[in-house]
JSON list of C-alpha atoms in Angstrom, two decimals:
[
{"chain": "B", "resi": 297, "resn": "UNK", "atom": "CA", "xyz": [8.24, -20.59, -4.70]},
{"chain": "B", "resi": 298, "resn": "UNK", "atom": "CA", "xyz": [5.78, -20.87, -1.62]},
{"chain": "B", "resi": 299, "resn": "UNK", "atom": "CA", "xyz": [7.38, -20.76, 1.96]},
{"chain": "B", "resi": 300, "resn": "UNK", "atom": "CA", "xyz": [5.28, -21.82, 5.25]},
{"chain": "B", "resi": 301, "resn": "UNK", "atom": "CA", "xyz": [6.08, -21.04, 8.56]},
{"chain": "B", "resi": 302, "resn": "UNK", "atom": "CA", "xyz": [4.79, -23.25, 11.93]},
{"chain": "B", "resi": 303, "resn": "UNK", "atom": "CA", "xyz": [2.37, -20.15, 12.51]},
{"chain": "B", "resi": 304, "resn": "UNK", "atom": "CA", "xyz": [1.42, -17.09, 10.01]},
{"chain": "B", "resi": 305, "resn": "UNK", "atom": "CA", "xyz": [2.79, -13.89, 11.77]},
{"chain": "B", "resi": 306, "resn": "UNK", "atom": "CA", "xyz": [-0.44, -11.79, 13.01]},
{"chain": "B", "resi": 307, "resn": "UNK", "atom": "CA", "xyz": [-0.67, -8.48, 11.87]},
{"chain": "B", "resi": 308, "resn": "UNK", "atom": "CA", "xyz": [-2.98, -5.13, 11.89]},
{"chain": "B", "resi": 309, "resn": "UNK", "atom": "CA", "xyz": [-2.34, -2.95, 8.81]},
{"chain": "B", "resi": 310, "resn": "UNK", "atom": "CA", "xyz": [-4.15, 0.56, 9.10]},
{"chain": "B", "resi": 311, "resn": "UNK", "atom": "CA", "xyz": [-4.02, 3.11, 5.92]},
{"chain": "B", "resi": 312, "resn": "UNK", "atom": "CA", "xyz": [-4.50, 6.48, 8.00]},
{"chain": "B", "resi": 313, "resn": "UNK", "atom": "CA", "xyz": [-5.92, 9.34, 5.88]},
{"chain": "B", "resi": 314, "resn": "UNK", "atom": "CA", "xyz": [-6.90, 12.42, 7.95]},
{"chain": "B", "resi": 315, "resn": "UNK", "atom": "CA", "xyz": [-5.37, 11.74, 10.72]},
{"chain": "B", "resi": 316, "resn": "UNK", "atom": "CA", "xyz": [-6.82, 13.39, 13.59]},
{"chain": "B", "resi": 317, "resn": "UNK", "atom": "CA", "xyz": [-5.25, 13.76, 17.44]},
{"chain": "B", "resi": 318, "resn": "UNK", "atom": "CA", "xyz": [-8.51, 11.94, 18.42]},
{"chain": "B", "resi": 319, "resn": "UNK", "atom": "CA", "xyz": [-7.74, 9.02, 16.74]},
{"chain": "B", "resi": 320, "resn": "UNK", "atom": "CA", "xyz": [-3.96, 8.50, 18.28]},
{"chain": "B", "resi": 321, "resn": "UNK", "atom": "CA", "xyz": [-6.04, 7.58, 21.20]},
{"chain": "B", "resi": 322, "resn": "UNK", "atom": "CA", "xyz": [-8.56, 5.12, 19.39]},
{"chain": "B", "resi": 323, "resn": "UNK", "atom": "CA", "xyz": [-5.03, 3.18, 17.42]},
{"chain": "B", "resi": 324, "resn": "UNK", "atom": "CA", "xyz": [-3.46, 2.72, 20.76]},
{"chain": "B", "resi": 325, "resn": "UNK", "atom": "CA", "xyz": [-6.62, 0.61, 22.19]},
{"chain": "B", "resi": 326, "resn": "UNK", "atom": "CA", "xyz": [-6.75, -1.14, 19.21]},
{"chain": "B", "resi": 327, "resn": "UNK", "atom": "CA", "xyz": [-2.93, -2.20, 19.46]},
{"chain": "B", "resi": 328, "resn": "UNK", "atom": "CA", "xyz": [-3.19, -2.80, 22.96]},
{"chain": "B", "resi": 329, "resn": "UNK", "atom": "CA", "xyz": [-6.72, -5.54, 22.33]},
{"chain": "B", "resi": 330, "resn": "UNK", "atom": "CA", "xyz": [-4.42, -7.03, 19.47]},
{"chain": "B", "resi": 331, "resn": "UNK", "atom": "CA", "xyz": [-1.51, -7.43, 22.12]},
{"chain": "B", "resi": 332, "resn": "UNK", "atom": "CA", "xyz": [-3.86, -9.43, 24.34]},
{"chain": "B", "resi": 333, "resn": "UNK", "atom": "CA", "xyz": [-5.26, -11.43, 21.59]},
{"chain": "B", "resi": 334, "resn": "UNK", "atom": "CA", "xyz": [-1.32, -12.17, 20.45]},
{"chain": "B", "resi": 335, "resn": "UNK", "atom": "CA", "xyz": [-0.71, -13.32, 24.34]},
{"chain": "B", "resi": 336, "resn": "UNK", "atom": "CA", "xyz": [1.86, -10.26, 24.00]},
{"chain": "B", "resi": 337, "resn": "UNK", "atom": "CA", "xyz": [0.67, -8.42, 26.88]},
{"chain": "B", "resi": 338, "resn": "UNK", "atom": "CA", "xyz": [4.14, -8.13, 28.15]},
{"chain": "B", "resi": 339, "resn": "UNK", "atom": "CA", "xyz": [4.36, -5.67, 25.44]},
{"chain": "B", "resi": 340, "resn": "UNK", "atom": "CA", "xyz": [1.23, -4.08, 25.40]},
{"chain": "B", "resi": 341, "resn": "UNK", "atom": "CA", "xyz": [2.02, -0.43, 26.70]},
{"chain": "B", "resi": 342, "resn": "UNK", "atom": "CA", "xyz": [5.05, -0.12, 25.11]},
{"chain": "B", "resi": 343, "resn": "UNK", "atom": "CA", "xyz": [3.55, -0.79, 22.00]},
{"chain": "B", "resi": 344, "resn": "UNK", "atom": "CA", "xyz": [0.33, 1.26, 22.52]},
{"chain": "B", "resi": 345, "resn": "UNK", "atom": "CA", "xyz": [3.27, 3.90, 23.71]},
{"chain": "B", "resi": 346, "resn": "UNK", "atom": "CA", "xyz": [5.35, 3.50, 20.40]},
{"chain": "B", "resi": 347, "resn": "UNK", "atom": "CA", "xyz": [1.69, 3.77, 18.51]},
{"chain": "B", "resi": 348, "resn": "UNK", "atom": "CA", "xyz": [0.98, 6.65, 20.12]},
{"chain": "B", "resi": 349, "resn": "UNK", "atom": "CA", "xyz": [4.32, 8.12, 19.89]},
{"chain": "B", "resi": 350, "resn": "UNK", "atom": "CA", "xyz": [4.83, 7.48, 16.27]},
{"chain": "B", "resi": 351, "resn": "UNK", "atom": "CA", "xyz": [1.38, 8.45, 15.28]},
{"chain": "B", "resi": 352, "resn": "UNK", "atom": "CA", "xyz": [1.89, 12.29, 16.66]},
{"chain": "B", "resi": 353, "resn": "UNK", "atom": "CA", "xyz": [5.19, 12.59, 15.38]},
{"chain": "B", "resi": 354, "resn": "UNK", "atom": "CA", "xyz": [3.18, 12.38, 12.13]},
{"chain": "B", "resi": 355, "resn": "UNK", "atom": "CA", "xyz": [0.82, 15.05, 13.16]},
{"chain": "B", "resi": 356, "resn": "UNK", "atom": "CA", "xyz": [3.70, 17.17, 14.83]},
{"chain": "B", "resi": 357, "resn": "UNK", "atom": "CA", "xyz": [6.69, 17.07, 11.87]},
{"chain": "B", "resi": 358, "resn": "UNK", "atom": "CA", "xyz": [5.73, 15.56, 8.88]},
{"chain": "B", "resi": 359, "resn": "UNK", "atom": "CA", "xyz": [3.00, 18.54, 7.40]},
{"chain": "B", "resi": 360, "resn": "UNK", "atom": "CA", "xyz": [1.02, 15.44, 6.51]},
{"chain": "B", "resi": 361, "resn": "UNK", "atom": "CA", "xyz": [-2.53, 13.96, 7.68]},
{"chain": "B", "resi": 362, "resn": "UNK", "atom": "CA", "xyz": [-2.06, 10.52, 6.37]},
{"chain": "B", "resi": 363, "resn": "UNK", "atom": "CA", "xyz": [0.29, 7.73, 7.23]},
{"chain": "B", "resi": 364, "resn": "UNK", "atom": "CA", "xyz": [0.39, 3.91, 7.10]},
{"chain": "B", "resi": 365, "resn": "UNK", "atom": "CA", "xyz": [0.19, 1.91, 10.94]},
{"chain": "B", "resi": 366, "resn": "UNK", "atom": "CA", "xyz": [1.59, -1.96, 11.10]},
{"chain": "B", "resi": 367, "resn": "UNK", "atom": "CA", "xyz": [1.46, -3.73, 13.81]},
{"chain": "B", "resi": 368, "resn": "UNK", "atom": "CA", "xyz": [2.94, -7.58, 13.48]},
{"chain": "B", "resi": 369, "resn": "UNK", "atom": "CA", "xyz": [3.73, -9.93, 15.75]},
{"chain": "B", "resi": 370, "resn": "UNK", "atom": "CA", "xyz": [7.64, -11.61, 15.60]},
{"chain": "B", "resi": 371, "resn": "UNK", "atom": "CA", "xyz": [9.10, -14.61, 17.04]},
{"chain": "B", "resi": 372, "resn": "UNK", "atom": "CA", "xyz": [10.65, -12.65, 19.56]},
{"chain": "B", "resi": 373, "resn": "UNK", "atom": "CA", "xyz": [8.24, -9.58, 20.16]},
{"chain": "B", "resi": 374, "resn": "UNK", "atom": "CA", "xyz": [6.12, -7.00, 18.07]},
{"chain": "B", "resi": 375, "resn": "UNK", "atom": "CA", "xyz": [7.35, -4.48, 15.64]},
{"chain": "B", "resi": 376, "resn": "UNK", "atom": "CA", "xyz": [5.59, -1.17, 15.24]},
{"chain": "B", "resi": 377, "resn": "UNK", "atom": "CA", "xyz": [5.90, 0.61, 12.11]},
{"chain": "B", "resi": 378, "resn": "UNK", "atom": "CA", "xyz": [4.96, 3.98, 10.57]},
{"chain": "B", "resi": 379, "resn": "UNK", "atom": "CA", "xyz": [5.00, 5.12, 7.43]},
{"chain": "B", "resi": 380, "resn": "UNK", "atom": "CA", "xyz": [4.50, 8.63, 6.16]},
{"chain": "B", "resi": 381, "resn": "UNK", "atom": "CA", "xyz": [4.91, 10.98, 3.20]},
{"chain": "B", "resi": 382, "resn": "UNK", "atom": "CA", "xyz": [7.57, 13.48, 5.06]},
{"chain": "B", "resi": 383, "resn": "UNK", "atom": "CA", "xyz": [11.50, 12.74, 3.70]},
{"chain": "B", "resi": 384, "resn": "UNK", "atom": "CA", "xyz": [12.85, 14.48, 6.90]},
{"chain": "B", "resi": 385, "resn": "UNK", "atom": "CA", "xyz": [13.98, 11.54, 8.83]},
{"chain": "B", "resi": 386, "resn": "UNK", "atom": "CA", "xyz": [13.45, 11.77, 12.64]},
{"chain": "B", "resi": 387, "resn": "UNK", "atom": "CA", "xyz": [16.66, 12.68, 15.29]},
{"chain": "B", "resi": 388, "resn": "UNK", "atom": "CA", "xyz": [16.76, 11.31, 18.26]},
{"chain": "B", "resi": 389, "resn": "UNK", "atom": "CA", "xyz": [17.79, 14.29, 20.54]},
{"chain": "B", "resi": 390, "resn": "UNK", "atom": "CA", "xyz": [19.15, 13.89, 24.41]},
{"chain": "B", "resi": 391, "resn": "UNK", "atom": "CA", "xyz": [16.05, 16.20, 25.91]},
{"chain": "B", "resi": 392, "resn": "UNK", "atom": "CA", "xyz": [17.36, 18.96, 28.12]},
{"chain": "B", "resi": 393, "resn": "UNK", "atom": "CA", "xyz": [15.86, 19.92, 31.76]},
{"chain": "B", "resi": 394, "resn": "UNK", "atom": "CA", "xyz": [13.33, 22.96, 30.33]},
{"chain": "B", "resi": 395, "resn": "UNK", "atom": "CA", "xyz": [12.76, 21.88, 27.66]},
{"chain": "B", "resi": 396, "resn": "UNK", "atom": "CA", "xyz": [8.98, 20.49, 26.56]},
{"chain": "B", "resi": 397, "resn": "UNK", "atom": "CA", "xyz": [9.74, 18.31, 23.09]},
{"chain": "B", "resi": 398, "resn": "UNK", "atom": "CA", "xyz": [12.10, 15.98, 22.49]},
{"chain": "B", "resi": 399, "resn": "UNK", "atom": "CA", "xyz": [11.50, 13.22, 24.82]},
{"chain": "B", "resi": 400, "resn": "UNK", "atom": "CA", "xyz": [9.26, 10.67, 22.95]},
{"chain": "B", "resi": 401, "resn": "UNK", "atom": "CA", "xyz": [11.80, 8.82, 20.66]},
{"chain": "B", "resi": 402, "resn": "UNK", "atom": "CA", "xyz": [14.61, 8.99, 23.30]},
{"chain": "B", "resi": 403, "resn": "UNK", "atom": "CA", "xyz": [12.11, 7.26, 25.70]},
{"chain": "B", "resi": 404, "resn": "UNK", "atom": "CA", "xyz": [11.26, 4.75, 23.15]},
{"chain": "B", "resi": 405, "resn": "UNK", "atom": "CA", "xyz": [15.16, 4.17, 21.85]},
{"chain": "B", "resi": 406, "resn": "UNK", "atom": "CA", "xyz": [15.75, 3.61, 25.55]},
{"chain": "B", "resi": 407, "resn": "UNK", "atom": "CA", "xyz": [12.90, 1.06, 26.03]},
{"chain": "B", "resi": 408, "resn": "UNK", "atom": "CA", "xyz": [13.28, -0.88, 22.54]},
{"chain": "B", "resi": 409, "resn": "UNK", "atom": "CA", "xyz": [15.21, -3.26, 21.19]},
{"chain": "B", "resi": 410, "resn": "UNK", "atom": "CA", "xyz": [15.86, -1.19, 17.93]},
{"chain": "B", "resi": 411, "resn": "UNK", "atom": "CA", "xyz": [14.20, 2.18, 16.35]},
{"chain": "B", "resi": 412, "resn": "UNK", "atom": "CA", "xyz": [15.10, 2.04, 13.16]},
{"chain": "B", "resi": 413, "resn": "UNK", "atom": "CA", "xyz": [14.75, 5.00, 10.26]},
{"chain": "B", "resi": 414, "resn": "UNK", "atom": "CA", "xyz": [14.50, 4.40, 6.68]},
{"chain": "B", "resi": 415, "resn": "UNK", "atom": "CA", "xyz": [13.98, 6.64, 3.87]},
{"chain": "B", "resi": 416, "resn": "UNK", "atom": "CA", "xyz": [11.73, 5.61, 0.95]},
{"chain": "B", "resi": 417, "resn": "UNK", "atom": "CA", "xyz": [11.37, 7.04, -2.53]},
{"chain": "B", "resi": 418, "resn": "UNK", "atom": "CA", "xyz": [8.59, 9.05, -1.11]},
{"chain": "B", "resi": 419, "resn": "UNK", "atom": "CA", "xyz": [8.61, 9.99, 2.46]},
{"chain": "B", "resi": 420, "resn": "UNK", "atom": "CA", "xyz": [10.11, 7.09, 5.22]},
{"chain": "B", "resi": 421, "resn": "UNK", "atom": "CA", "xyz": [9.33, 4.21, 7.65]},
{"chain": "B", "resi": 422, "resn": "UNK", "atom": "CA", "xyz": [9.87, 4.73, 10.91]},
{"chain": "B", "resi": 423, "resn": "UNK", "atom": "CA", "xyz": [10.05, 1.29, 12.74]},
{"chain": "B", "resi": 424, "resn": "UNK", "atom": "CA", "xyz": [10.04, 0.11, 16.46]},
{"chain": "B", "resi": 425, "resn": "UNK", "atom": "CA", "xyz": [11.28, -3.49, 17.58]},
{"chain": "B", "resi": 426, "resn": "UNK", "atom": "CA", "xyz": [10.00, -4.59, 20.72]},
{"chain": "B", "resi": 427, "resn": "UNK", "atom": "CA", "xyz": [11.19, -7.84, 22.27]},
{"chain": "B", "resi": 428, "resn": "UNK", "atom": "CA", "xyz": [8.84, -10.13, 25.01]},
{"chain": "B", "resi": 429, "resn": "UNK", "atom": "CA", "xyz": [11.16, -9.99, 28.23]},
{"chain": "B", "resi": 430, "resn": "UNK", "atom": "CA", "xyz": [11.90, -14.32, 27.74]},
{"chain": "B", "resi": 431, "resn": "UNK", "atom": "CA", "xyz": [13.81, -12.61, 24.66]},
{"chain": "B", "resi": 432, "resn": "UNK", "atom": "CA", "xyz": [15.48, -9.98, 26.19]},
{"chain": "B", "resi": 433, "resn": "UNK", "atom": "CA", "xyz": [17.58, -12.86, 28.20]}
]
């Protein structure tokens, strides 16, 4: 069976080996010029913000260097996935006053339409839905 839509959905696919703090910073400009290119830039820090978020959670907890980035455009916003080797699944913790981690997924849980967790046979997909504000309605 072959199925068409009006428009194929736009994507970025990145296979991260060696993932370095340096290039967090370089995957967040490149969501943010896709964004613009998409005529999402409603969206374009909080995705660059989930990117970035998602990316160092990688570096932080999951005692791997290599992950999988996609970035796809939806009918009613972007979703930002990660992929990585670790099977812990993330927890989305209520930071307290002193404390100095904690705070990124709560942010982006607050900002979202959905974080989502999902374990795999090897490791898990962490996944952020964003919705354009006409959506949000």
């Amino acid at each position: 069976m072959f199925v068409t839509g009006t428009e194929p959905t736009r994507r970025y696919h990145a296979l991260l080996a060696g993932l370095r703090p340096d290039d967090v910073r370089v995957l967040r400009g490149i969501t943010r010029l896709h964004l613009q290119l998409w005529d999402k830039k409603d969206l374009e820090e909080l995705a660059a913000l989930g990117v970035s978020e998602l990316l160092t959670n990688v570096l932080k907890h999951a005692a791997t260097d290599s992950c999988e980035l996609l970035v796809c455009e939806t009918d009613a916003g972007v979703v930002v996935e990660v992929t990585d080797r670790c099977n812990t699944l993330p927890v989305i913790k209520d930071p307290t006053d002193d404390g100095v981690d904690g705070r990124g997924l709560h942010m982006l849980a607050g900002m979202a339409a959905s974080i989502d967790f999902c374990p795999l046979t090897t490791g898990k997909c962490v996944r952020l839905t964003l919705s354009s504000a006409e959506h949000q309605r």
